[in-house]
């Protein structure tokens, strides 16, 4: 067990470790875990073969403890040295009596307890008795007194909240960017329509002049009636002859 602890720590000092997972590390007793782990918040020792929690040091910041699938039948009073424990999962252990659970009443921060597959959980008055022993308990085996399910433990203890907020803010930023791009596209379309209208007006101004009534008349000879064209040609010819004389 001591080697496993060192492997899990790597280069982290015991006083700086906040999480320690020792699952499936075969050991009948707790060894190598000392009071140096002053910052430890989550400890998991699932399926180690532990027959007792004796040897568990005082862990003042411990919030979550998972010791399911072991051979623990009592000695839960050692947990009192970790007064900030909020969640205890001790499923599939040979805990048979309600008396074995009484030390847990001293853990005033304990709100979630899992005892599934323990012999005591098969008793007819199981839920009623456990809530009586630990009156401040909120969830027993993932269900509260009214039958409501326990929320996800990660969100309950603040694990992963920063990442979730970053994901949400990222989605919001993407949405805002899409809205801004949409507005820019609409503005470009409006500008394009205005440019097109301006272009049409300029073409009309080139091809025609305003008469006294404000109407545009064509100045393009190609659009004048045939008779008018002849007259215009004659006038042009007369002007040229006058100029020569």
PDB file of C-alpha atoms in Angstrom:
ATOM      1  CA  UNK A   1       0.000   0.000   0.000  1.00  0.00           C
ATOM      2  CA  UNK A   2       2.847   2.394   0.775  1.00  0.00           C
ATOM      3  CA  UNK A   3       4.339   1.843  -2.699  1.00  0.00           C
ATOM      4  CA  UNK A   4       0.961   2.530  -4.283  1.00  0.00           C
ATOM      5  CA  UNK A   5       0.652   5.792  -2.369  1.00  0.00           C
ATOM      6  CA  UNK A   6       4.072   6.912  -3.562  1.00  0.00           C
ATOM      7  CA  UNK A   7       3.199   5.981  -7.136  1.00  0.00           C
ATOM      8  CA  UNK A   8      -0.024   7.982  -6.968  1.00  0.00           C
ATOM      9  CA  UNK A   9       1.702  11.008  -5.490  1.00  0.00           C
ATOM     10  CA  UNK A  10       4.491  11.069  -8.094  1.00  0.00           C
ATOM     11  CA  UNK A  11       6.214  14.421  -7.439  1.00  0.00           C
ATOM     12  CA  UNK A  12       3.417  15.892  -5.301  1.00  0.00           C
ATOM     13  CA  UNK A  13       4.101  16.412  -1.613  1.00  0.00           C
ATOM     14  CA  UNK A  14       1.674  14.651   0.792  1.00  0.00           C
ATOM     15  CA  UNK A  15       0.710  18.025   2.262  1.00  0.00           C
ATOM     16  CA  UNK A  16      -0.333  19.268  -1.202  1.00  0.00           C
ATOM     17  CA  UNK A  17      -2.301  16.219  -2.384  1.00  0.00           C
ATOM     18  CA  UNK A  18      -6.073  16.763  -2.562  1.00  0.00           C
ATOM     19  CA  UNK A  19      -7.115  13.419  -4.077  1.00  0.00           C
ATOM     20  CA  UNK A  20      -5.802   9.893  -3.563  1.00  0.00           C
ATOM     21  CA  UNK A  21      -7.155   6.802  -5.306  1.00  0.00           C
ATOM     22  CA  UNK A  22      -5.844   3.464  -4.032  1.00  0.00           C
ATOM     23  CA  UNK A  23      -8.519   1.129  -5.471  1.00  0.00           C
ATOM     24  CA  UNK A  24      -7.669  -2.562  -5.883  1.00  0.00           C
ATOM     25  CA  UNK A  25      -4.406  -2.232  -3.966  1.00  0.00           C
ATOM     26  CA  UNK A  26      -4.477  -5.359  -1.833  1.00  0.00           C
ATOM     27  CA  UNK A  27      -3.926  -4.623   1.859  1.00  0.00           C
ATOM     28  CA  UNK A  28      -5.765  -5.745   4.989  1.00  0.00           C
ATOM     29  CA  UNK A  29      -4.650  -2.696   6.966  1.00  0.00           C
ATOM     30  CA  UNK A  30      -4.072   0.992   6.274  1.00  0.00           C
ATOM     31  CA  UNK A  31      -0.369   1.699   5.960  1.00  0.00           C
ATOM     32  CA  UNK A  32       1.598   4.648   4.601  1.00  0.00           C
ATOM     33  CA  UNK A  33      -1.252   7.115   5.001  1.00  0.00           C
ATOM     34  CA  UNK A  34      -0.162   9.712   7.545  1.00  0.00           C
ATOM     35  CA  UNK A  35      -1.299  13.002   9.035  1.00  0.00           C
ATOM     36  CA  UNK A  36       0.909  14.760   6.493  1.00  0.00           C
ATOM     37  CA  UNK A  37      -2.050  14.632   4.093  1.00  0.00           C
ATOM     38  CA  UNK A  38      -3.488  17.808   5.544  1.00  0.00           C
ATOM     39  CA  UNK A  39      -5.043  18.953   2.230  1.00  0.00           C
ATOM     40  CA  UNK A  40      -6.601  15.628   1.227  1.00  0.00           C
ATOM     41  CA  UNK A  41     -10.272  16.061   0.243  1.00  0.00           C
ATOM     42  CA  UNK A  42     -11.072  12.792  -1.525  1.00  0.00           C
ATOM     43  CA  UNK A  43      -9.811   9.301  -0.592  1.00  0.00           C
ATOM     44  CA  UNK A  44     -10.831   6.092  -2.361  1.00  0.00           C
ATOM     45  CA  UNK A  45      -9.849   2.632  -1.077  1.00  0.00           C
ATOM     46  CA  UNK A  46     -12.257   0.346  -2.913  1.00  0.00           C
ATOM     47  CA  UNK A  47     -11.608  -3.413  -2.944  1.00  0.00           C
ATOM     48  CA  UNK A  48      -8.424  -3.472  -0.884  1.00  0.00           C
ATOM     49  CA  UNK A  49      -9.417  -6.297   1.442  1.00  0.00           C
ATOM     50  CA  UNK A  50      -9.464  -3.972   4.491  1.00  0.00           C
ATOM     51  CA  UNK A  51     -10.858  -5.586   7.615  1.00  0.00           C
ATOM     52  CA  UNK A  52     -10.860  -2.328   9.576  1.00  0.00           C
ATOM     53  CA  UNK A  53     -10.388   1.429   9.174  1.00  0.00           C
ATOM     54  CA  UNK A  54      -7.945   1.489  12.085  1.00  0.00           C
ATOM     55  CA  UNK A  55      -4.809   3.266  11.027  1.00  0.00           C
ATOM     56  CA  UNK A  56      -6.719   6.001   9.171  1.00  0.00           C
ATOM     57  CA  UNK A  57      -5.083   9.272  10.278  1.00  0.00           C
ATOM     58  CA  UNK A  58      -6.820  12.553  11.086  1.00  0.00           C
ATOM     59  CA  UNK A  59      -7.676  14.189   7.764  1.00  0.00           C
ATOM     60  CA  UNK A  60      -9.160  17.611   8.572  1.00  0.00           C
ATOM     61  CA  UNK A  61     -10.160  18.495   5.011  1.00  0.00           C
ATOM     62  CA  UNK A  62     -11.478  15.097   3.927  1.00  0.00           C
ATOM     63  CA  UNK A  63     -14.912  15.449   2.255  1.00  0.00           C
ATOM     64  CA  UNK A  64     -15.338  12.151   0.425  1.00  0.00           C
ATOM     65  CA  UNK A  65     -14.353   8.649   1.543  1.00  0.00           C
ATOM     66  CA  UNK A  66     -15.032   5.513  -0.506  1.00  0.00           C
ATOM     67  CA  UNK A  67     -14.278   2.140   1.097  1.00  0.00           C
ATOM     68  CA  UNK A  68     -16.771  -0.152  -0.643  1.00  0.00           C
ATOM     69  CA  UNK A  69     -16.069  -3.831  -1.373  1.00  0.00           C
ATOM     70  CA  UNK A  70     -13.938  -4.489   1.711  1.00  0.00           C
ATOM     71  CA  UNK A  71     -14.384  -6.546   4.909  1.00  0.00           C
ATOM     72  CA  UNK A  72     -15.147  -3.716   7.323  1.00  0.00           C
ATOM     73  CA  UNK A  73     -17.684  -4.638  10.007  1.00  0.00           C
ATOM     74  CA  UNK A  74     -17.181  -1.829  12.545  1.00  0.00           C
ATOM     75  CA  UNK A  75     -14.627   0.493  14.111  1.00  0.00           C
ATOM     76  CA  UNK A  76     -16.215   3.474  12.359  1.00  0.00           C
ATOM     77  CA  UNK A  77     -15.388   5.697  15.326  1.00  0.00           C
ATOM     78  CA  UNK A  78     -11.979   6.364  13.714  1.00  0.00           C
ATOM     79  CA  UNK A  79     -13.806   8.572  11.199  1.00  0.00           C
ATOM     80  CA  UNK A  80     -14.560  11.133  13.902  1.00  0.00           C
ATOM     81  CA  UNK A  81     -10.996  12.392  13.391  1.00  0.00           C
ATOM     82  CA  UNK A  82     -12.145  13.673   9.988  1.00  0.00           C
ATOM     83  CA  UNK A  83     -14.929  16.064  11.106  1.00  0.00           C
ATOM     84  CA  UNK A  84     -15.560  17.574   7.664  1.00  0.00           C
ATOM     85  CA  UNK A  85     -16.528  14.285   6.015  1.00  0.00           C
ATOM     86  CA  UNK A  86     -19.648  14.840   3.893  1.00  0.00           C
ATOM     87  CA  UNK A  87     -19.934  11.676   1.807  1.00  0.00           C
ATOM     88  CA  UNK A  88     -19.207   8.100   2.946  1.00  0.00           C
ATOM     89  CA  UNK A  89     -19.588   5.128   0.605  1.00  0.00           C
ATOM     90  CA  UNK A  90     -19.164   1.873   2.491  1.00  0.00           C
ATOM     91  CA  UNK A  91     -21.191  -0.491   0.292  1.00  0.00           C
ATOM     92  CA  UNK A  92     -20.732  -4.270   0.258  1.00  0.00           C
ATOM     93  CA  UNK A  93     -19.096  -4.556   3.675  1.00  0.00           C
ATOM     94  CA  UNK A  94     -20.200  -6.960   6.464  1.00  0.00           C
ATOM     95  CA  UNK A  95     -21.862  -4.288   8.619  1.00  0.00           C
ATOM     96  CA  UNK A  96     -24.751  -6.077  10.326  1.00  0.00           C
ATOM     97  CA  UNK A  97     -25.993  -3.901  13.203  1.00  0.00           C
ATOM     98  CA  UNK A  98     -27.294  -0.375  13.656  1.00  0.00           C
ATOM     99  CA  UNK A  99     -24.994   0.014  16.647  1.00  0.00           C
ATOM    100  CA  UNK A 100     -22.007  -0.167  14.288  1.00  0.00           C
ATOM    101  CA  UNK A 101     -23.302   2.999  12.619  1.00  0.00           C
ATOM    102  CA  UNK A 102     -23.744   5.073  15.780  1.00  0.00           C
ATOM    103  CA  UNK A 103     -20.258   6.686  15.660  1.00  0.00           C
ATOM    104  CA  UNK A 104     -21.332   8.332  12.393  1.00  0.00           C
ATOM    105  CA  UNK A 105     -23.738  10.549  14.331  1.00  0.00           C
ATOM    106  CA  UNK A 106     -20.674  12.494  15.493  1.00  0.00           C
ATOM    107  CA  UNK A 107     -19.920  13.547  11.914  1.00  0.00           C
ATOM    108  CA  UNK A 108     -22.037  16.692  11.798  1.00  0.00           C
ATOM    109  CA  UNK A 109     -21.141  17.436   8.164  1.00  0.00           C
ATOM    110  CA  UNK A 110     -22.124  13.989   6.910  1.00  0.00           C
ATOM    111  CA  UNK A 111     -25.004  14.357   4.433  1.00  0.00           C
ATOM    112  CA  UNK A 112     -24.621  11.297   2.188  1.00  0.00           C
ATOM    113  CA  UNK A 113     -24.175   7.650   3.233  1.00  0.00           C
ATOM    114  CA  UNK A 114     -24.190   4.527   1.024  1.00  0.00           C
ATOM    115  CA  UNK A 115     -24.634   1.109   2.641  1.00  0.00           C
ATOM    116  CA  UNK A 116     -25.984  -0.891  -0.285  1.00  0.00           C
ATOM    117  CA  UNK A 117     -25.245  -4.639  -0.157  1.00  0.00           C
ATOM    118  CA  UNK A 118     -24.401  -4.453   3.536  1.00  0.00           C
ATOM    119  CA  UNK A 119     -26.413  -6.919   5.705  1.00  0.00           C
ATOM    120  CA  UNK A 120     -27.807  -4.033   7.764  1.00  0.00           C
ATOM    121  CA  UNK A 121     -29.465  -2.622   4.628  1.00  0.00           C
ATOM    122  CA  UNK A 122     -31.689  -5.714   4.402  1.00  0.00           C
ATOM    123  CA  UNK A 123     -33.454  -5.022   7.686  1.00  0.00           C
ATOM    124  CA  UNK A 124     -37.111  -3.976   7.502  1.00  0.00           C
ATOM    125  CA  UNK A 125     -36.635  -0.736   9.442  1.00  0.00           C
ATOM    126  CA  UNK A 126     -33.307   0.054   7.802  1.00  0.00           C
ATOM    127  CA  UNK A 127     -33.974   3.534   6.410  1.00  0.00           C
ATOM    128  CA  UNK A 128     -36.019   4.651   9.393  1.00  0.00           C
ATOM    129  CA  UNK A 129     -33.345   3.574  11.869  1.00  0.00           C
ATOM    130  CA  UNK A 130     -30.415   5.058   9.973  1.00  0.00           C
ATOM    131  CA  UNK A 131     -32.095   8.461   9.662  1.00  0.00           C
ATOM    132  CA  UNK A 132     -32.886   8.269  13.387  1.00  0.00           C
ATOM    133  CA  UNK A 133     -29.231   7.521  14.267  1.00  0.00           C
ATOM    134  CA  UNK A 134     -27.928  10.264  11.950  1.00  0.00           C
ATOM    135  CA  UNK A 135     -30.666  12.945  11.980  1.00  0.00           C
ATOM    136  CA  UNK A 136     -28.655  15.414   9.906  1.00  0.00           C
ATOM    137  CA  UNK A 137     -28.174  12.847   7.098  1.00  0.00           C
ATOM    138  CA  UNK A 138     -29.854  13.902   3.850  1.00  0.00           C
ATOM    139  CA  UNK A 139     -29.223  11.021   1.431  1.00  0.00           C
ATOM    140  CA  UNK A 140     -29.121   7.311   2.211  1.00  0.00           C
ATOM    141  CA  UNK A 141     -28.115   5.081  -0.706  1.00  0.00           C
ATOM    142  CA  UNK A 142     -28.674   7.998  -3.076  1.00  0.00           C
ATOM    143  CA  UNK A 143     -32.252   8.755  -1.948  1.00  0.00           C
ATOM    144  CA  UNK A 144     -33.514  11.341   0.557  1.00  0.00           C
ATOM    145  CA  UNK A 145     -36.397  10.960   3.024  1.00  0.00           C
ATOM    146  CA  UNK A 146     -38.943  12.066   0.415  1.00  0.00           C
ATOM    147  CA  UNK A 147     -37.672   9.701  -2.259  1.00  0.00           C
ATOM    148  CA  UNK A 148     -35.724  12.277  -4.281  1.00  0.00           C
ATOM    149  CA  UNK A 149     -32.508  11.184  -5.970  1.00  0.00           C
ATOM    150  CA  UNK A 150     -29.170  12.590  -4.873  1.00  0.00           C
ATOM    151  CA  UNK A 151     -27.580  15.050  -7.327  1.00  0.00           C
ATOM    152  CA  UNK A 152     -24.338  14.158  -9.055  1.00  0.00           C
ATOM    153  CA  UNK A 153     -21.603  13.973  -6.428  1.00  0.00           C
ATOM    154  CA  UNK A 154     -19.109  15.907  -8.580  1.00  0.00           C
ATOM    155  CA  UNK A 155     -21.333  18.981  -8.742  1.00  0.00           C
ATOM    156  CA  UNK A 156     -22.350  18.522  -5.092  1.00  0.00           C
ATOM    157  CA  UNK A 157     -18.745  18.906  -3.907  1.00  0.00           C
ATOM    158  CA  UNK A 158     -17.642  21.421  -6.538  1.00  0.00           C
ATOM    159  CA  UNK A 159     -15.532  19.019  -8.609  1.00  0.00           C
ATOM    160  CA  UNK A 160     -15.361  20.021 -12.284  1.00  0.00           C
ATOM    161  CA  UNK A 161     -17.414  23.226 -11.851  1.00  0.00           C
ATOM    162  CA  UNK A 162     -14.690  25.422 -13.404  1.00  0.00           C
ATOM    163  CA  UNK A 163     -14.558  23.307 -16.548  1.00  0.00           C
ATOM    164  CA  UNK A 164     -18.319  23.374 -16.886  1.00  0.00           C
ATOM    165  CA  UNK A 165     -18.413  27.154 -16.550  1.00  0.00           C
ATOM    166  CA  UNK A 166     -15.728  27.441 -19.221  1.00  0.00           C
ATOM    167  CA  UNK A 167     -17.766  25.210 -21.550  1.00  0.00           C
ATOM    168  CA  UNK A 168     -20.910  27.258 -20.978  1.00  0.00           C
ATOM    169  CA  UNK A 169     -19.107  30.554 -21.492  1.00  0.00           C
ATOM    170  CA  UNK A 170     -17.541  29.130 -24.641  1.00  0.00           C
ATOM    171  CA  UNK A 171     -20.964  28.215 -26.036  1.00  0.00           C
ATOM    172  CA  UNK A 172     -22.292  31.663 -25.174  1.00  0.00           C
ATOM    173  CA  UNK A 173     -19.329  33.319 -26.892  1.00  0.00           C
ATOM    174  CA  UNK A 174     -19.879  31.215 -30.010  1.00  0.00           C
ATOM    175  CA  UNK A 175     -23.551  32.169 -30.029  1.00  0.00           C
ATOM    176  CA  UNK A 176     -22.692  35.867 -29.737  1.00  0.00           C
ATOM    177  CA  UNK A 177     -20.163  35.566 -32.560  1.00  0.00           C
ATOM    178  CA  UNK A 178     -22.781  33.940 -34.801  1.00  0.00           C
ATOM    179  CA  UNK A 179     -25.262  36.736 -34.042  1.00  0.00           C
ATOM    180  CA  UNK A 180     -22.637  39.400 -34.783  1.00  0.00           C
ATOM    181  CA  UNK A 181     -21.718  37.722 -38.066  1.00  0.00           C
ATOM    182  CA  UNK A 182     -25.398  37.527 -39.015  1.00  0.00           C
ATOM    183  CA  UNK A 183     -25.874  41.232 -38.312  1.00  0.00           C
ATOM    184  CA  UNK A 184     -22.774  42.080 -40.351  1.00  0.00           C
ATOM    185  CA  UNK A 185     -24.089  40.026 -43.294  1.00  0.00           C
ATOM    186  CA  UNK A 186     -27.442  41.862 -43.126  1.00  0.00           C
ATOM    187  CA  UNK A 187     -25.667  45.234 -43.096  1.00  0.00           C
ATOM    188  CA  UNK A 188     -23.594  44.214 -46.119  1.00  0.00           C
ATOM    189  CA  UNK A 189     -26.772  43.140 -47.961  1.00  0.00           C
ATOM    190  CA  UNK A 190     -28.413  46.503 -47.189  1.00  0.00           C
ATOM    191  CA  UNK A 191     -25.337  48.381 -48.406  1.00  0.00           C
ATOM    192  CA  UNK A 192     -25.349  46.308 -51.591  1.00  0.00           C
ATOM    193  CA  UNK A 193     -28.986  47.188 -52.263  1.00  0.00           C
ATOM    194  CA  UNK A 194     -28.275  50.903 -51.684  1.00  0.00           C
ATOM    195  CA  UNK A 195     -25.316  50.784 -54.092  1.00  0.00           C
ATOM    196  CA  UNK A 196     -27.500  49.102 -56.706  1.00  0.00           C
ATOM    197  CA  UNK A 197     -30.188  51.774 -56.345  1.00  0.00           C
ATOM    198  CA  UNK A 198     -27.570  54.523 -56.660  1.00  0.00           C
ATOM    199  CA  UNK A 199     -26.221  52.872 -59.786  1.00  0.00           C
ATOM    200  CA  UNK A 200     -29.665  52.749 -61.405  1.00  0.00           C
ATOM    201  CA  UNK A 201     -30.250  56.428 -60.674  1.00  0.00           C
ATOM    202  CA  UNK A 202     -26.885  57.362 -62.211  1.00  0.00           C
ATOM    203  CA  UNK A 203     -27.720  55.401 -65.375  1.00  0.00           C
ATOM    204  CA  UNK A 204     -31.030  57.178 -65.669  1.00  0.00           C
ATOM    205  CA  UNK A 205     -29.295  60.535 -65.225  1.00  0.00           C
ATOM    206  CA  UNK A 206     -26.814  59.730 -68.002  1.00  0.00           C
ATOM    207  CA  UNK A 207     -29.463  58.592 -70.461  1.00  0.00           C
ATOM    208  CA  UNK A 208     -31.887  61.424 -69.853  1.00  0.00           C
ATOM    209  CA  UNK A 209     -32.370  65.027 -68.639  1.00  0.00           C
ATOM    210  CA  UNK A 210     -35.122  66.538 -66.587  1.00  0.00           C
ATOM    211  CA  UNK A 211     -37.717  68.680 -68.400  1.00  0.00           C
ATOM    212  CA  UNK A 212     -39.511  71.584 -66.794  1.00  0.00           C
ATOM    213  CA  UNK A 213     -41.994  69.258 -65.118  1.00  0.00           C
ATOM    214  CA  UNK A 214     -39.239  67.211 -63.467  1.00  0.00           C
ATOM    215  CA  UNK A 215     -39.639  64.281 -65.868  1.00  0.00           C
ATOM    216  CA  UNK A 216     -36.702  62.620 -67.514  1.00  0.00           C
ATOM    217  CA  UNK A 217     -36.537  62.814 -71.317  1.00  0.00           C
ATOM    218  CA  UNK A 218     -34.211  60.661 -73.336  1.00  0.00           C
ATOM    219  CA  UNK A 219     -31.283  62.397 -75.087  1.00  0.00           C
ATOM    220  CA  UNK A 220     -30.228  59.272 -76.961  1.00  0.00           C
ATOM    221  CA  UNK A 221     -30.748  59.797 -80.695  1.00  0.00           C
ATOM    222  CA  UNK A 222     -31.165  56.105 -81.191  1.00  0.00           C
ATOM    223  CA  UNK A 223     -34.375  56.208 -79.183  1.00  0.00           C
ATOM    224  CA  UNK A 224     -35.954  59.202 -81.120  1.00  0.00           C
ATOM    225  CA  UNK A 225     -38.669  58.581 -83.778  1.00  0.00           C
ATOM    226  CA  UNK A 226     -37.486  58.359 -87.402  1.00  0.00           C
ATOM    227  CA  UNK A 227     -39.022  61.747 -88.433  1.00  0.00           C
ATOM    228  CA  UNK A 228     -37.350  63.498 -85.571  1.00  0.00           C
ATOM    229  CA  UNK A 229     -34.022  61.928 -86.457  1.00  0.00           C
ATOM    230  CA  UNK A 230     -34.250  63.349 -90.002  1.00  0.00           C
ATOM    231  CA  UNK A 231     -35.008  66.797 -88.642  1.00  0.00           C
ATOM    232  CA  UNK A 232     -32.099  66.588 -86.271  1.00  0.00           C
ATOM    233  CA  UNK A 233     -29.830  65.537 -89.114  1.00  0.00           C
ATOM    234  CA  UNK A 234     -30.982  68.483 -91.232  1.00  0.00           C
ATOM    235  CA  UNK A 235     -30.384  70.898 -88.388  1.00  0.00           C
ATOM    236  CA  UNK A 236     -26.926  69.460 -87.861  1.00  0.00           C
ATOM    237  CA  UNK A 237     -26.204  69.841 -91.572  1.00  0.00           C
ATOM    238  CA  UNK A 238     -27.420  73.455 -91.597  1.00  0.00           C
ATOM    239  CA  UNK A 239     -25.211  74.290 -88.702  1.00  0.00           C
ATOM    240  CA  UNK A 240     -22.191  72.798 -90.464  1.00  0.00           C
ATOM    241  CA  UNK A 241     -22.884  74.795 -93.692  1.00  0.00           C
ATOM    242  CA  UNK A 242     -23.317  78.011 -91.751  1.00  0.00           C
ATOM    243  CA  UNK A 243     -20.028  77.405 -90.098  1.00  0.00           C
ATOM    244  CA  UNK A 244     -18.298  76.895 -93.440  1.00  0.00           C
ATOM    245  CA  UNK A 245     -19.727  80.118 -94.914  1.00  0.00           C
TER     246      UNK A 245
END
